[in-house]
CSV table of C-alpha atoms in Angstrom, one decimal:
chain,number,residue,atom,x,y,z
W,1337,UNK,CA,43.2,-16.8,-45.8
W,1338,UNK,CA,43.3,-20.4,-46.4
W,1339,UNK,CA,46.8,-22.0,-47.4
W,1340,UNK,CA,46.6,-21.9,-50.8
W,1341,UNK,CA,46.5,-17.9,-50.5
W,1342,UNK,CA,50.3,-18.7,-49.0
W,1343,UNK,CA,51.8,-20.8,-51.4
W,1344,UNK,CA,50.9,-18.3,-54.2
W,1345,UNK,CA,54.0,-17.2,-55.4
W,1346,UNK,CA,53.7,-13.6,-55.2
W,1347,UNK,CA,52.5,-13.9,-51.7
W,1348,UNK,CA,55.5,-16.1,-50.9
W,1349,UNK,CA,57.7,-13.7,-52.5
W,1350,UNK,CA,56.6,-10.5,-50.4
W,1351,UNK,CA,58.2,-9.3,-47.7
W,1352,UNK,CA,55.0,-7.2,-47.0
W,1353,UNK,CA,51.2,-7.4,-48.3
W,1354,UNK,CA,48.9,-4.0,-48.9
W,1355,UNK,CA,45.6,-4.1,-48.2
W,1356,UNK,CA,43.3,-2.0,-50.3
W,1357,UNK,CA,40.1,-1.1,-49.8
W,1358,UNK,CA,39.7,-2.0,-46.2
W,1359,UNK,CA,38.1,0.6,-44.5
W,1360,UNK,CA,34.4,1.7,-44.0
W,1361,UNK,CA,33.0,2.3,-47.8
W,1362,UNK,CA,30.8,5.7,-48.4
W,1363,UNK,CA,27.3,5.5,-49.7
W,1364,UNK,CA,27.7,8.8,-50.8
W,1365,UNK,CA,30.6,8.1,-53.0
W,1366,UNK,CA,29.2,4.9,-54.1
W,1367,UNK,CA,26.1,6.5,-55.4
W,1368,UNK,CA,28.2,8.7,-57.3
W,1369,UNK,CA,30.3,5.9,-58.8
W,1370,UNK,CA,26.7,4.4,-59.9
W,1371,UNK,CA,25.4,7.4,-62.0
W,1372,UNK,CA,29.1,8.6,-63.5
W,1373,UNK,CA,28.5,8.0,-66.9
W,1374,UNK,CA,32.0,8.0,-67.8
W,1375,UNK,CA,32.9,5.4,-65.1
W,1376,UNK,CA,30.0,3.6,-66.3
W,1377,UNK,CA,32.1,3.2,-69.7
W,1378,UNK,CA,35.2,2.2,-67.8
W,1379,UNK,CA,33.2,-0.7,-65.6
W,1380,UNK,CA,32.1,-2.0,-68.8
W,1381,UNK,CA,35.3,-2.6,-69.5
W,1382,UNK,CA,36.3,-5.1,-66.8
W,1383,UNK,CA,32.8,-6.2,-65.9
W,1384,UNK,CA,30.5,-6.7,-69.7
W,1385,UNK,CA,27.2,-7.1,-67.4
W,1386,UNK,CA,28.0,-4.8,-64.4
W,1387,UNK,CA,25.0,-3.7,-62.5
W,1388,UNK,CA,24.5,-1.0,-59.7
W,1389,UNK,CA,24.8,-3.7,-57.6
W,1390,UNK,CA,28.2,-4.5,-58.7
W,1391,UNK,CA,30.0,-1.3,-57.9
W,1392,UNK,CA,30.8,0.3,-54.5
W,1393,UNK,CA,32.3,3.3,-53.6
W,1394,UNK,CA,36.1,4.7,-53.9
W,1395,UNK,CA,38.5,2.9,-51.3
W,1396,UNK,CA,39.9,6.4,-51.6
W,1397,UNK,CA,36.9,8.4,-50.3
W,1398,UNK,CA,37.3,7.0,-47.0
W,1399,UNK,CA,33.8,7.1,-44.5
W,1400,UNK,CA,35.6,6.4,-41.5
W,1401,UNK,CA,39.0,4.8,-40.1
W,1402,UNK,CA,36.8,1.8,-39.0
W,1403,UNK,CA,37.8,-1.8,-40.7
W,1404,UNK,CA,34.5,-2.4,-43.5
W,1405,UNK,CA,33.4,-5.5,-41.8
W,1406,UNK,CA,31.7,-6.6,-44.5
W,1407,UNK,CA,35.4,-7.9,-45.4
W,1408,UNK,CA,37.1,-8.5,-42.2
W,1409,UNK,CA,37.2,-7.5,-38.7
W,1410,UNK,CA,39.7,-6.2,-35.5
W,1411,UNK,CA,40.2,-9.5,-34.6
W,1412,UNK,CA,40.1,-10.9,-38.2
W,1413,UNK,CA,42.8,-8.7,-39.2
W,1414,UNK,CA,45.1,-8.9,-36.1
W,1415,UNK,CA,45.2,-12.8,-36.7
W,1416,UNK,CA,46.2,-12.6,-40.0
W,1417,UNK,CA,48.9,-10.1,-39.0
W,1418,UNK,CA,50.4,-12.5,-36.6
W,1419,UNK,CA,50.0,-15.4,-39.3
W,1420,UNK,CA,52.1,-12.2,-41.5
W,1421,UNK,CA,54.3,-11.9,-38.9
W,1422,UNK,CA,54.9,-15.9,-38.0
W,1423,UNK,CA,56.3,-15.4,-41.8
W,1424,UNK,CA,58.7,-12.6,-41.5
W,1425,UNK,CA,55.8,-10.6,-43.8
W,1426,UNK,CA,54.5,-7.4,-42.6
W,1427,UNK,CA,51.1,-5.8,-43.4
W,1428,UNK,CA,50.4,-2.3,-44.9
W,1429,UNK,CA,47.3,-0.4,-45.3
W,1430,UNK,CA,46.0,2.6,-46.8
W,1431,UNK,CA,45.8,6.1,-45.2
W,1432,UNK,CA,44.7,9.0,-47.4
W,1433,UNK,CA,45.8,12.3,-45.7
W,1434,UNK,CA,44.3,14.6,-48.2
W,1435,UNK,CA,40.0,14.1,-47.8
W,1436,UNK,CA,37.6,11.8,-46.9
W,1437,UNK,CA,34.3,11.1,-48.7
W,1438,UNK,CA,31.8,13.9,-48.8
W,1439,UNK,CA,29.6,12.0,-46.0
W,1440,UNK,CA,31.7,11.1,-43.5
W,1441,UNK,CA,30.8,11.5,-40.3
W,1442,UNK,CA,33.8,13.5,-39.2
W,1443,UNK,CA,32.3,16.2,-40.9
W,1444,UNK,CA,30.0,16.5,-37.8
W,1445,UNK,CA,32.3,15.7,-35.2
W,1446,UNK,CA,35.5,17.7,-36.2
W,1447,UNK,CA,34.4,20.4,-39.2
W,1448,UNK,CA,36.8,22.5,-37.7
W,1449,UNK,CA,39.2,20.2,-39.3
W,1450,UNK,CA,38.2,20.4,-43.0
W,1451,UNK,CA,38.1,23.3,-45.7
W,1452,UNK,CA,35.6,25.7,-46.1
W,1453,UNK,CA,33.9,27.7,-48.6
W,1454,UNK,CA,31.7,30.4,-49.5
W,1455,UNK,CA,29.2,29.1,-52.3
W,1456,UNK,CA,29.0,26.2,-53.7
W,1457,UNK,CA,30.7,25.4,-57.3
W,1458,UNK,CA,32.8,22.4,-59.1
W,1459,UNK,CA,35.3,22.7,-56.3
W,1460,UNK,CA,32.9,23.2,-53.2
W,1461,UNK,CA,29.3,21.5,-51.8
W,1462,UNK,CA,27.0,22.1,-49.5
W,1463,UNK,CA,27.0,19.8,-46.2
W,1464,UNK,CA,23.6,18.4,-44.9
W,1465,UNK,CA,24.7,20.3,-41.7
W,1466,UNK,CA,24.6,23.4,-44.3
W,1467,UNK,CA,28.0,24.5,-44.1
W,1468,UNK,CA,29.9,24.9,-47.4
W,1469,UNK,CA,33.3,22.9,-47.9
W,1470,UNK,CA,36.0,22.1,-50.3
W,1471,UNK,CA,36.8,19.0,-52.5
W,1472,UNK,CA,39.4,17.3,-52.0
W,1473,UNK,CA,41.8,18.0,-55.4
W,1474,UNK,CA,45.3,19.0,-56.6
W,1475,UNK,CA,46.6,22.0,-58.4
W,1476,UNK,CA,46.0,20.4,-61.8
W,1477,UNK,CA,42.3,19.3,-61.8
W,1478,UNK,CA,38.8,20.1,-60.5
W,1479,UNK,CA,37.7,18.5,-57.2
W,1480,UNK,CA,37.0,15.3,-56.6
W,1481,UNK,CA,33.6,15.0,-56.1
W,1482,UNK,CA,32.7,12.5,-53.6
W,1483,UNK,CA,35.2,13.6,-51.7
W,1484,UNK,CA,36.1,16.3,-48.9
W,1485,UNK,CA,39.3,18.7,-48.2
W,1486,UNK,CA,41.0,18.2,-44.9
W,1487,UNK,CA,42.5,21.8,-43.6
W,1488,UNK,CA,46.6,21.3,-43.3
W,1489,UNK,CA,46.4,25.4,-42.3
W,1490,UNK,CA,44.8,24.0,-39.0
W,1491,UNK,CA,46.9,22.3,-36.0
W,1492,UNK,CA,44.0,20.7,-34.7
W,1493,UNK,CA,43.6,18.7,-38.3
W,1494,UNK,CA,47.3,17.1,-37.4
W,1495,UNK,CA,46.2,16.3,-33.9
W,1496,UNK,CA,43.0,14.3,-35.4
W,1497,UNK,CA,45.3,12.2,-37.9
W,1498,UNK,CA,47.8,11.5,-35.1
W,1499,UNK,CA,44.9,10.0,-33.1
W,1500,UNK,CA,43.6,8.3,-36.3
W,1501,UNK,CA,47.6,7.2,-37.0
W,1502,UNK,CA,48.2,6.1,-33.6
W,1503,UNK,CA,44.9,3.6,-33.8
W,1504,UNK,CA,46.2,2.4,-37.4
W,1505,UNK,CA,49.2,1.2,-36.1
W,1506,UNK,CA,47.5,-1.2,-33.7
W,1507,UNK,CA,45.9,-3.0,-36.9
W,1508,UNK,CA,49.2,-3.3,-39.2
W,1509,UNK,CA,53.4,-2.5,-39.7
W,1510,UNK,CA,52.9,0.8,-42.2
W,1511,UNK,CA,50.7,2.6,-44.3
W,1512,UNK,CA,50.5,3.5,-48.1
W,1513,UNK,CA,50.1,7.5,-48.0
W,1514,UNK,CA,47.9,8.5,-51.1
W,1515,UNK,CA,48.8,11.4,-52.8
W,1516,UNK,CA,51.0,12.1,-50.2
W,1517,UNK,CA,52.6,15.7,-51.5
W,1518,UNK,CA,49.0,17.2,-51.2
W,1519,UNK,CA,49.9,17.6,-47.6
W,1520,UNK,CA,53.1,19.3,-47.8
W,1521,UNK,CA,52.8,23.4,-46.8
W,1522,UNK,CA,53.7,24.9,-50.3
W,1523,UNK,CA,51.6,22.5,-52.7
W,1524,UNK,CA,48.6,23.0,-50.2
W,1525,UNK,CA,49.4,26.8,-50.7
W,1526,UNK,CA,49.2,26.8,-54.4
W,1527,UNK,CA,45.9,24.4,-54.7
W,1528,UNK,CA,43.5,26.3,-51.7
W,1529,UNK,CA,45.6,29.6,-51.2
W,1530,UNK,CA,45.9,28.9,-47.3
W,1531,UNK,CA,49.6,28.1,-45.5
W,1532,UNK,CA,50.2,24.7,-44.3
W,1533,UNK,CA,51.4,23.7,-41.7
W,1534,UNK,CA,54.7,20.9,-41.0
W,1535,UNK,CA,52.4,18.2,-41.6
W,1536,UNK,CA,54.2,15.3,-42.4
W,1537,UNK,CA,57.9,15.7,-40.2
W,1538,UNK,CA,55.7,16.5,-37.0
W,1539,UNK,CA,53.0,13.3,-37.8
W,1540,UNK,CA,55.4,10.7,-38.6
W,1541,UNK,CA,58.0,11.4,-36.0
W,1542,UNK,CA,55.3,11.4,-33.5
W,1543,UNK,CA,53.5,8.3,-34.8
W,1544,UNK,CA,57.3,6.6,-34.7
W,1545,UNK,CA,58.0,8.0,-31.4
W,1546,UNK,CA,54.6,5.4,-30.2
W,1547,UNK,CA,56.2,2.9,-33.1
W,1548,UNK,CA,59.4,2.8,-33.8
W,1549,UNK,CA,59.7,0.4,-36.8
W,1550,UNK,CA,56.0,1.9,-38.4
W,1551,UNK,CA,56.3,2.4,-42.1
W,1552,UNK,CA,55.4,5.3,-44.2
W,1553,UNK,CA,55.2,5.0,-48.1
W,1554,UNK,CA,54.3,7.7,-50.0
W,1555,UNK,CA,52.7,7.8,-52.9
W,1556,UNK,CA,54.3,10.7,-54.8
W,1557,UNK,CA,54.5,13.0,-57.9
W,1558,UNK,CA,55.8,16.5,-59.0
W,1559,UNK,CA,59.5,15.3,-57.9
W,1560,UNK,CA,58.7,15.6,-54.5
W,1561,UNK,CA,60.1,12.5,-53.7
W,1562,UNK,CA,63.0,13.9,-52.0
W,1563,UNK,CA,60.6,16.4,-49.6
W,1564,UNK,CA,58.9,13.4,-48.5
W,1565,UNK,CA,61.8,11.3,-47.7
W,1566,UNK,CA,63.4,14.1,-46.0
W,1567,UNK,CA,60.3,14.6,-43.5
W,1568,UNK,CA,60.5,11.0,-42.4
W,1569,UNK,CA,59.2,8.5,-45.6
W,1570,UNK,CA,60.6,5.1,-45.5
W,1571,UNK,CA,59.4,5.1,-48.9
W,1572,UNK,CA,58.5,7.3,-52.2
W,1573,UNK,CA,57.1,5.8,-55.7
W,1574,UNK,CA,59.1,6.4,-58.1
W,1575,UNK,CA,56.9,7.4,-61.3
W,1576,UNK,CA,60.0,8.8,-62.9
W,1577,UNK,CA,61.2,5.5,-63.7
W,1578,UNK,CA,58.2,4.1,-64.7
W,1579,UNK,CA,57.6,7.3,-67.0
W,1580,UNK,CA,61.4,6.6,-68.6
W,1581,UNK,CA,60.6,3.0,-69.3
W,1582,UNK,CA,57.2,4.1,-70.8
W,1583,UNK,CA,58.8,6.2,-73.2
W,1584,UNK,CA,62.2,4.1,-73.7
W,1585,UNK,CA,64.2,6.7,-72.6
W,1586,UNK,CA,67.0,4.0,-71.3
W,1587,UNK,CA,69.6,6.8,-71.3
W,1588,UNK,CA,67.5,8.7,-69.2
W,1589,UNK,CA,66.5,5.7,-66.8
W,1590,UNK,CA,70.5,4.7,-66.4
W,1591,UNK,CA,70.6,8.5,-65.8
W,1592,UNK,CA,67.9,8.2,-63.6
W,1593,UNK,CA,69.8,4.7,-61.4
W,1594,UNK,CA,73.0,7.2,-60.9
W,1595,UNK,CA,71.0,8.8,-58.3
W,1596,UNK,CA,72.5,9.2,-54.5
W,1597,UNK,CA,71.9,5.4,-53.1
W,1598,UNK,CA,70.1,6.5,-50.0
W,1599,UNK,CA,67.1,8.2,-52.0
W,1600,UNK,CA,67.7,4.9,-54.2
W,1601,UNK,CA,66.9,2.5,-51.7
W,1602,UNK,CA,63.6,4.3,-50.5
W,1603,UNK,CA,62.5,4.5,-53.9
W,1604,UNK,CA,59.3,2.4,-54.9
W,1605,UNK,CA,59.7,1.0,-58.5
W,1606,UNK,CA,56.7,-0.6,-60.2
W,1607,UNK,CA,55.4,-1.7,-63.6
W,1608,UNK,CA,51.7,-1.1,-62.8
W,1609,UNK,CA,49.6,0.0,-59.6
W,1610,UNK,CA,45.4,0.6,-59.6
W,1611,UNK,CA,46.1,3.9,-61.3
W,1612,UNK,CA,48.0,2.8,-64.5
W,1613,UNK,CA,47.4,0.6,-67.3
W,1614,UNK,CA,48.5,-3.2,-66.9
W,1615,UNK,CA,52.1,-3.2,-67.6
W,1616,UNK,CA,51.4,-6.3,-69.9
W,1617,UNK,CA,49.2,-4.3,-71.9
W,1618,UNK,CA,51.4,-1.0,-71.5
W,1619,UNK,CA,55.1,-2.6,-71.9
W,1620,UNK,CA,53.5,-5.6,-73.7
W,1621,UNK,CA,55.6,-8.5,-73.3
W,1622,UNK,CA,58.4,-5.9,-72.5
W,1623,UNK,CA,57.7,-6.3,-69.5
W,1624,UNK,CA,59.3,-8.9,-68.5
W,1625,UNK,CA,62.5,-7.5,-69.4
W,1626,UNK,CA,61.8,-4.3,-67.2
W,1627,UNK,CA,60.3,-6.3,-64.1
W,1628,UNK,CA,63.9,-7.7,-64.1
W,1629,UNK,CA,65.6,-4.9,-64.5
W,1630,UNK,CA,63.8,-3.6,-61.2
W,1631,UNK,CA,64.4,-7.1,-59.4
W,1632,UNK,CA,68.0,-6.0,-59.7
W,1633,UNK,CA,68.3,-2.3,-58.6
W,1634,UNK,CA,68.3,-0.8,-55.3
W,1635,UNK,CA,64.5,0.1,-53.8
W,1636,UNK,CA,61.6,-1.2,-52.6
W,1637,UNK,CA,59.6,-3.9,-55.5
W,1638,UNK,CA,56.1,-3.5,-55.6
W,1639,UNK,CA,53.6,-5.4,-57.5
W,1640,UNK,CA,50.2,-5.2,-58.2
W,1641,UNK,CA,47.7,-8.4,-58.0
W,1642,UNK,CA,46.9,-9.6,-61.4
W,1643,UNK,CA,51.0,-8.6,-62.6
W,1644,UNK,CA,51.7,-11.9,-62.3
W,1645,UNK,CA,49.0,-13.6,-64.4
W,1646,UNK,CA,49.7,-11.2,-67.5
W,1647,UNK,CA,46.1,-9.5,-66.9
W,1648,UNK,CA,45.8,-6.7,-69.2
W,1649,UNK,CA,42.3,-5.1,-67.7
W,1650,UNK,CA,42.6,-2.3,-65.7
W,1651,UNK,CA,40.2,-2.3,-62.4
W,1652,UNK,CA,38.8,0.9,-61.8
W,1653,UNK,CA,39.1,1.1,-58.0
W,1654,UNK,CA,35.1,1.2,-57.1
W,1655,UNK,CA,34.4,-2.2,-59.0
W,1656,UNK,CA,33.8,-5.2,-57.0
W,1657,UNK,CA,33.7,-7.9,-59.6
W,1658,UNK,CA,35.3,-8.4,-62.9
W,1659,UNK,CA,35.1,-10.5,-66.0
W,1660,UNK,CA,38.0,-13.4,-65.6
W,1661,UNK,CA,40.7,-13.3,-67.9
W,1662,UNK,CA,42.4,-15.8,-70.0
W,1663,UNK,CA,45.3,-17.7,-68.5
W,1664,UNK,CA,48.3,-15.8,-70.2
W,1665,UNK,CA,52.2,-17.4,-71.1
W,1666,UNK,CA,54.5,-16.9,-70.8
W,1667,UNK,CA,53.8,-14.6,-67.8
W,1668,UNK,CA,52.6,-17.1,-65.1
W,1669,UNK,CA,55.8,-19.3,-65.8
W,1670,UNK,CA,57.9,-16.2,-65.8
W,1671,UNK,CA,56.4,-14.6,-62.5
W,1672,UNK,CA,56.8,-18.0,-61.0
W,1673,UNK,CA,59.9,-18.2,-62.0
W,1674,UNK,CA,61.4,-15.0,-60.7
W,1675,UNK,CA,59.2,-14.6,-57.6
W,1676,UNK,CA,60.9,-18.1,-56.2
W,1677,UNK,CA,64.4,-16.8,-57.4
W,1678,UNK,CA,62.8,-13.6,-55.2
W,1679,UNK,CA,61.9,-15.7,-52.1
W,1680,UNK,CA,65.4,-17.5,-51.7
W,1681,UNK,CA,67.7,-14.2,-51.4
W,1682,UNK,CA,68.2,-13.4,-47.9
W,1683,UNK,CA,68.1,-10.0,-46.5
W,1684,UNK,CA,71.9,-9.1,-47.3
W,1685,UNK,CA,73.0,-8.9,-50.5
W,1686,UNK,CA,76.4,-7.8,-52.3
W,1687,UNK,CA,75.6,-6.0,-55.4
W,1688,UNK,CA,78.5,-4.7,-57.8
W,1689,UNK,CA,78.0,-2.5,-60.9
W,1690,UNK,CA,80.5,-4.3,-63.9
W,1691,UNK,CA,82.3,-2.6,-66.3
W,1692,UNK,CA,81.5,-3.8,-69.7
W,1693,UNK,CA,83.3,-3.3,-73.2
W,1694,UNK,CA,80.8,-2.8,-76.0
W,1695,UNK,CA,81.6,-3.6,-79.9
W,1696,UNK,CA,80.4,-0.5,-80.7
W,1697,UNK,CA,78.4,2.7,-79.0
W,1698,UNK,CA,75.9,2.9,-76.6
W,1699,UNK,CA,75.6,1.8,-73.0
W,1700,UNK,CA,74.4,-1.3,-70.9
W,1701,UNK,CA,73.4,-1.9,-67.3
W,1702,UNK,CA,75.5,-5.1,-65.7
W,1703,UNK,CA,74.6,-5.9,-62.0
W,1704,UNK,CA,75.9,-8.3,-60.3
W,1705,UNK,CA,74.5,-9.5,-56.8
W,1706,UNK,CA,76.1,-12.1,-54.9
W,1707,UNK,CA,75.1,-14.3,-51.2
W,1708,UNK,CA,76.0,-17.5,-49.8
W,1709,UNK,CA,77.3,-19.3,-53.0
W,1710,UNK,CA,75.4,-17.8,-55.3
W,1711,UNK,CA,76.1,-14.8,-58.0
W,1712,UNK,CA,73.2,-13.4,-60.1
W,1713,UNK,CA,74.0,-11.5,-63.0
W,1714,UNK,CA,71.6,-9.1,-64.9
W,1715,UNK,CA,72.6,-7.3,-68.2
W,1716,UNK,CA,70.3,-4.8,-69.8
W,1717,UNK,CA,70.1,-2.9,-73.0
W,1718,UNK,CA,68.9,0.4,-72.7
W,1719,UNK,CA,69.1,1.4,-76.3
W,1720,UNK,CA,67.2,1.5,-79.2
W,1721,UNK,CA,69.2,-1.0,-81.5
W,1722,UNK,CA,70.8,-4.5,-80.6
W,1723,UNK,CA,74.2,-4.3,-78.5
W,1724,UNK,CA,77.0,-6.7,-78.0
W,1725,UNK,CA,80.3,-6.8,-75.8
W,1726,UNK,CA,81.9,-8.2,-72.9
W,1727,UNK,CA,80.9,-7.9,-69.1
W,1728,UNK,CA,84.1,-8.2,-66.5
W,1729,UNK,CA,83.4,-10.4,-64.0
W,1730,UNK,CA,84.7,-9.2,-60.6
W,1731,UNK,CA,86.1,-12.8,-59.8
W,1732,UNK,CA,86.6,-16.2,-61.7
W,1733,UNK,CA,83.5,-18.0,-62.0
W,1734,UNK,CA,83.0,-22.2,-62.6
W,1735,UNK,CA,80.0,-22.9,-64.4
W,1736,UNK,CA,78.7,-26.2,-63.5
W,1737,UNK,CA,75.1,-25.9,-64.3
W,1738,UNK,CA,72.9,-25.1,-67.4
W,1739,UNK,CA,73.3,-21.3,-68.5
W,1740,UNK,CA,69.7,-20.5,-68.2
W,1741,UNK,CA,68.5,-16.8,-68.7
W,1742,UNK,CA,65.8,-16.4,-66.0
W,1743,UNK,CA,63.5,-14.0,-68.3
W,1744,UNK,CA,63.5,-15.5,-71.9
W,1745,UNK,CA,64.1,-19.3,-70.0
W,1746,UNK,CA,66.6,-20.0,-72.9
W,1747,UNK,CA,69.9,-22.2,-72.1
W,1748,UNK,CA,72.9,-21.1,-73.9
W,1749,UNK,CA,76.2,-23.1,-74.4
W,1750,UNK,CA,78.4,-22.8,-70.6
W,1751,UNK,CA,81.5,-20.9,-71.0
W,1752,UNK,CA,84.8,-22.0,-70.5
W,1753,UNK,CA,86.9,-20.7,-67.2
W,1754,UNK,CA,89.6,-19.2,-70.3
W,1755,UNK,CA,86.6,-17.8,-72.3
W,1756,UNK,CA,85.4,-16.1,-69.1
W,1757,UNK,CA,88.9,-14.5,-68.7
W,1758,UNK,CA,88.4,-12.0,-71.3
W,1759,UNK,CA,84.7,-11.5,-69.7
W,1760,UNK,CA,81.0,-12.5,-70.1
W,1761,UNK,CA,79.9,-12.3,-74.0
W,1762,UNK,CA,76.4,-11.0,-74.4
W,1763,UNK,CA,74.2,-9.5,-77.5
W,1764,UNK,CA,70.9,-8.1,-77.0
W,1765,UNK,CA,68.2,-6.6,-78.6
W,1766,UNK,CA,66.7,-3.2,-77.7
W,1767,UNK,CA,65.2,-2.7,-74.1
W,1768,UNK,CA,66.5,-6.3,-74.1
W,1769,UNK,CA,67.5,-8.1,-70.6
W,1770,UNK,CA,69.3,-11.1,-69.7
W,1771,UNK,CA,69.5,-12.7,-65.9
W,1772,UNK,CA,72.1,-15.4,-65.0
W,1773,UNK,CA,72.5,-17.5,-61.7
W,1774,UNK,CA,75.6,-18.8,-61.2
């Protein structure tokens, strides 16, 4: 990484950097990827002249647990974890508990690990070995094709990801879990009719008993959050959120931030991630009102590469090239913006919830967060029509700078230390945000 990659804002602003893609790719499942007709459609789409040559195979259909060093290797990777680390960053990669790619060679070394079959069909293929297995797959869907089941009825399938865990955690500080509740004992019941077994509680307190401060984040669905935090996550997405903003249920999302604050603050919130639609396409300029809504709330902030530039193609995961898009406003100045707000709050912060009086019904959001000598102030409207009122600020406040709201960039007239008195006068649109530094 040369220094530029550094001084890029949303780099600056991270406390940690995800890696995607890093390990050993498939030729199996990039072979696939080449002659799926319907992916075909959806590479044309980000890349107008993509060729064979073009796409690769799914960073999810892992070959092996070996660094693809076609992008980086051992040593590679370890110095730019201490150059992480010499910046109080930390450095994440993938694990995907659920398969591997239909070709990896695990399949000769440990098949007693993964899931059998009986005859081949959507959900099942035939090995070169000539054994039959399973596809990878959730309840909901057919298997994934390029892919293979790993057996969670099977101790000896929790012994192999320890040893593949324990060798992670030499590379990097944490790992993203995909699709993390396929593990757990029940949902592994109800997808391949076979009992699991304690997967995740007996993994990650044994990977933490070798490395204490190793983080888990789980990708998660189905409301499972709560099992996954409770067997040891230091982190759960939080898709319920981003489904309430999606539909504008702002009720349902304040309803939603009432939530116990420990499960709060290991909740992942995000506008956009390689599986959804780019949140300036999805939320439209909306967005910017909602990415500082979640700058405010308690949780872990994840962003996706490309958030901050406005891009509106999706990538689909096994594409290594893509068409350039235009240069986008007001999204770069507001990303730059808020990610150097971002990069000067230290670890601590005070946040208070305000109490508000509204000229008429409905319900805002008013967070204030305070450090050093600084208070931030964030009010949203969660409703469907335009609000108005008066926030109560918890203590007298002298403004001596330019009102500036952070999302829209607007100054508004200061006011006075009496007009404060009877508290902060705001009016907002619907889904509208405003974000004050005092």
């Amino acid at each position: 990484m040369n220094s530029h990659f550094w001084e890029i804002p949303a780099v600056s602003a991270a406390n940690e950097i995800w890696l995607m893609g890093i390990w050993e790719m498939s030729p199996g499942s990039r072979k696939i990827a080449q002659s799926h007709e319907g992916l075909r459609n959806e590479f044309r789409r980000a890349l107008t002249d993509v060729t064979d040559e073009d796409i690769l195979s799914s960073p999810y259909a892992i070959y092996d647990y070996k660094l693809n060093l076609e992008l980086t290797s051992d040593s590679e990777l370890l110095r730019f974890k201490d150059e992480l680390h010499r910046r109080n960053k930390k450095l994440i990669l993938d694990f995907v508990p659920n398969h591997m790619s239909l070709d990896t060679p695990l399949l000769y070394t440990h098949p007693e690990c993964f899931l059998r079959g009986e005859q081949v069909d959507k959900n099942h293929f035939q090995h070169s070995s000539k054994l039959i297995f399973a596809h990878g797959r959730d309840p909901y869907f057919d298997g994934w094709t390029d892919t293979v089941q790993w057996d969670f009825s099977k101790p000896q399938t929790l012994e192999l990801h320890l040893t593949i865990l324990l060798d992670i955690a030499k590379l990097c500080d944490g790992v993203r879990c995909d699709m993390a509740m396929l593990a757990l004992a029940d949902v592994f019941f109800s997808t391949h009719g076979k009992q699991g077994i304690n997967y995740w509680q007996e993994l990650i307190s044994k990977v933490k008993s070798k490395f204490p401060d190793f983080k888990f984040y789980a990708e998660a669905y189905w409301n499972r959050e709560y099992d996954l935090q409770t067997a040891g996550f230091d982190g759960t997405y939080d898709k319920t959120l981003y489904d309430r903003l999606s539909h504008k249920n702002g009720i349902g999302v304040c309803e939603h931030l009432d939530a116990n604050l420990e499960f709060q603050n290991k909740s992942i919130r995000f506008l956009e991630n390689h599986d959804e639609e780019r949140s300036a396409k999805h939320f439209q300029e909306e967005s910017l009102n909602f990415f500082g809504l979640l700058c405010f709330i308690p949780g872990i902030l994840l962003y996706y590469n490309g958030q901050e530039m406005g891009n509106k193609i999706k990538l689909p995961v096994q594409l290594g090239k893509r068409d350039k898009e235009k240069t986008k406003e007001p999204y770069i100045s507001y990303y730059e913006r808020i990610f150097k707000i971002l990069n000067s709050r230290p670890t601590i912060i005070e946040r208070t919830i305000l109490s508000y009086d509204l000229y008429g019904d409905g319900r805002i959001l008013a967070h204030l967060l305070t450090y050093a000598n600084t208070k931030e102030l964030l009010i949203w409207n969660p409703m469907s029509y335009e609000l108005s009122g008066k926030v109560m600020l918890t203590s007298p406040v002298d403004f001596t700078g330019e009102l500036r709201d952070q999302i829209s960039n607007s100054i508004f007239p200061k006011p006075s230390i009496a007009d404060l008195a009877n508290g902060f006068y705001f009016k907002l649109n619907a889904n509208q945000a405003q974000w004050f530094i005092f």
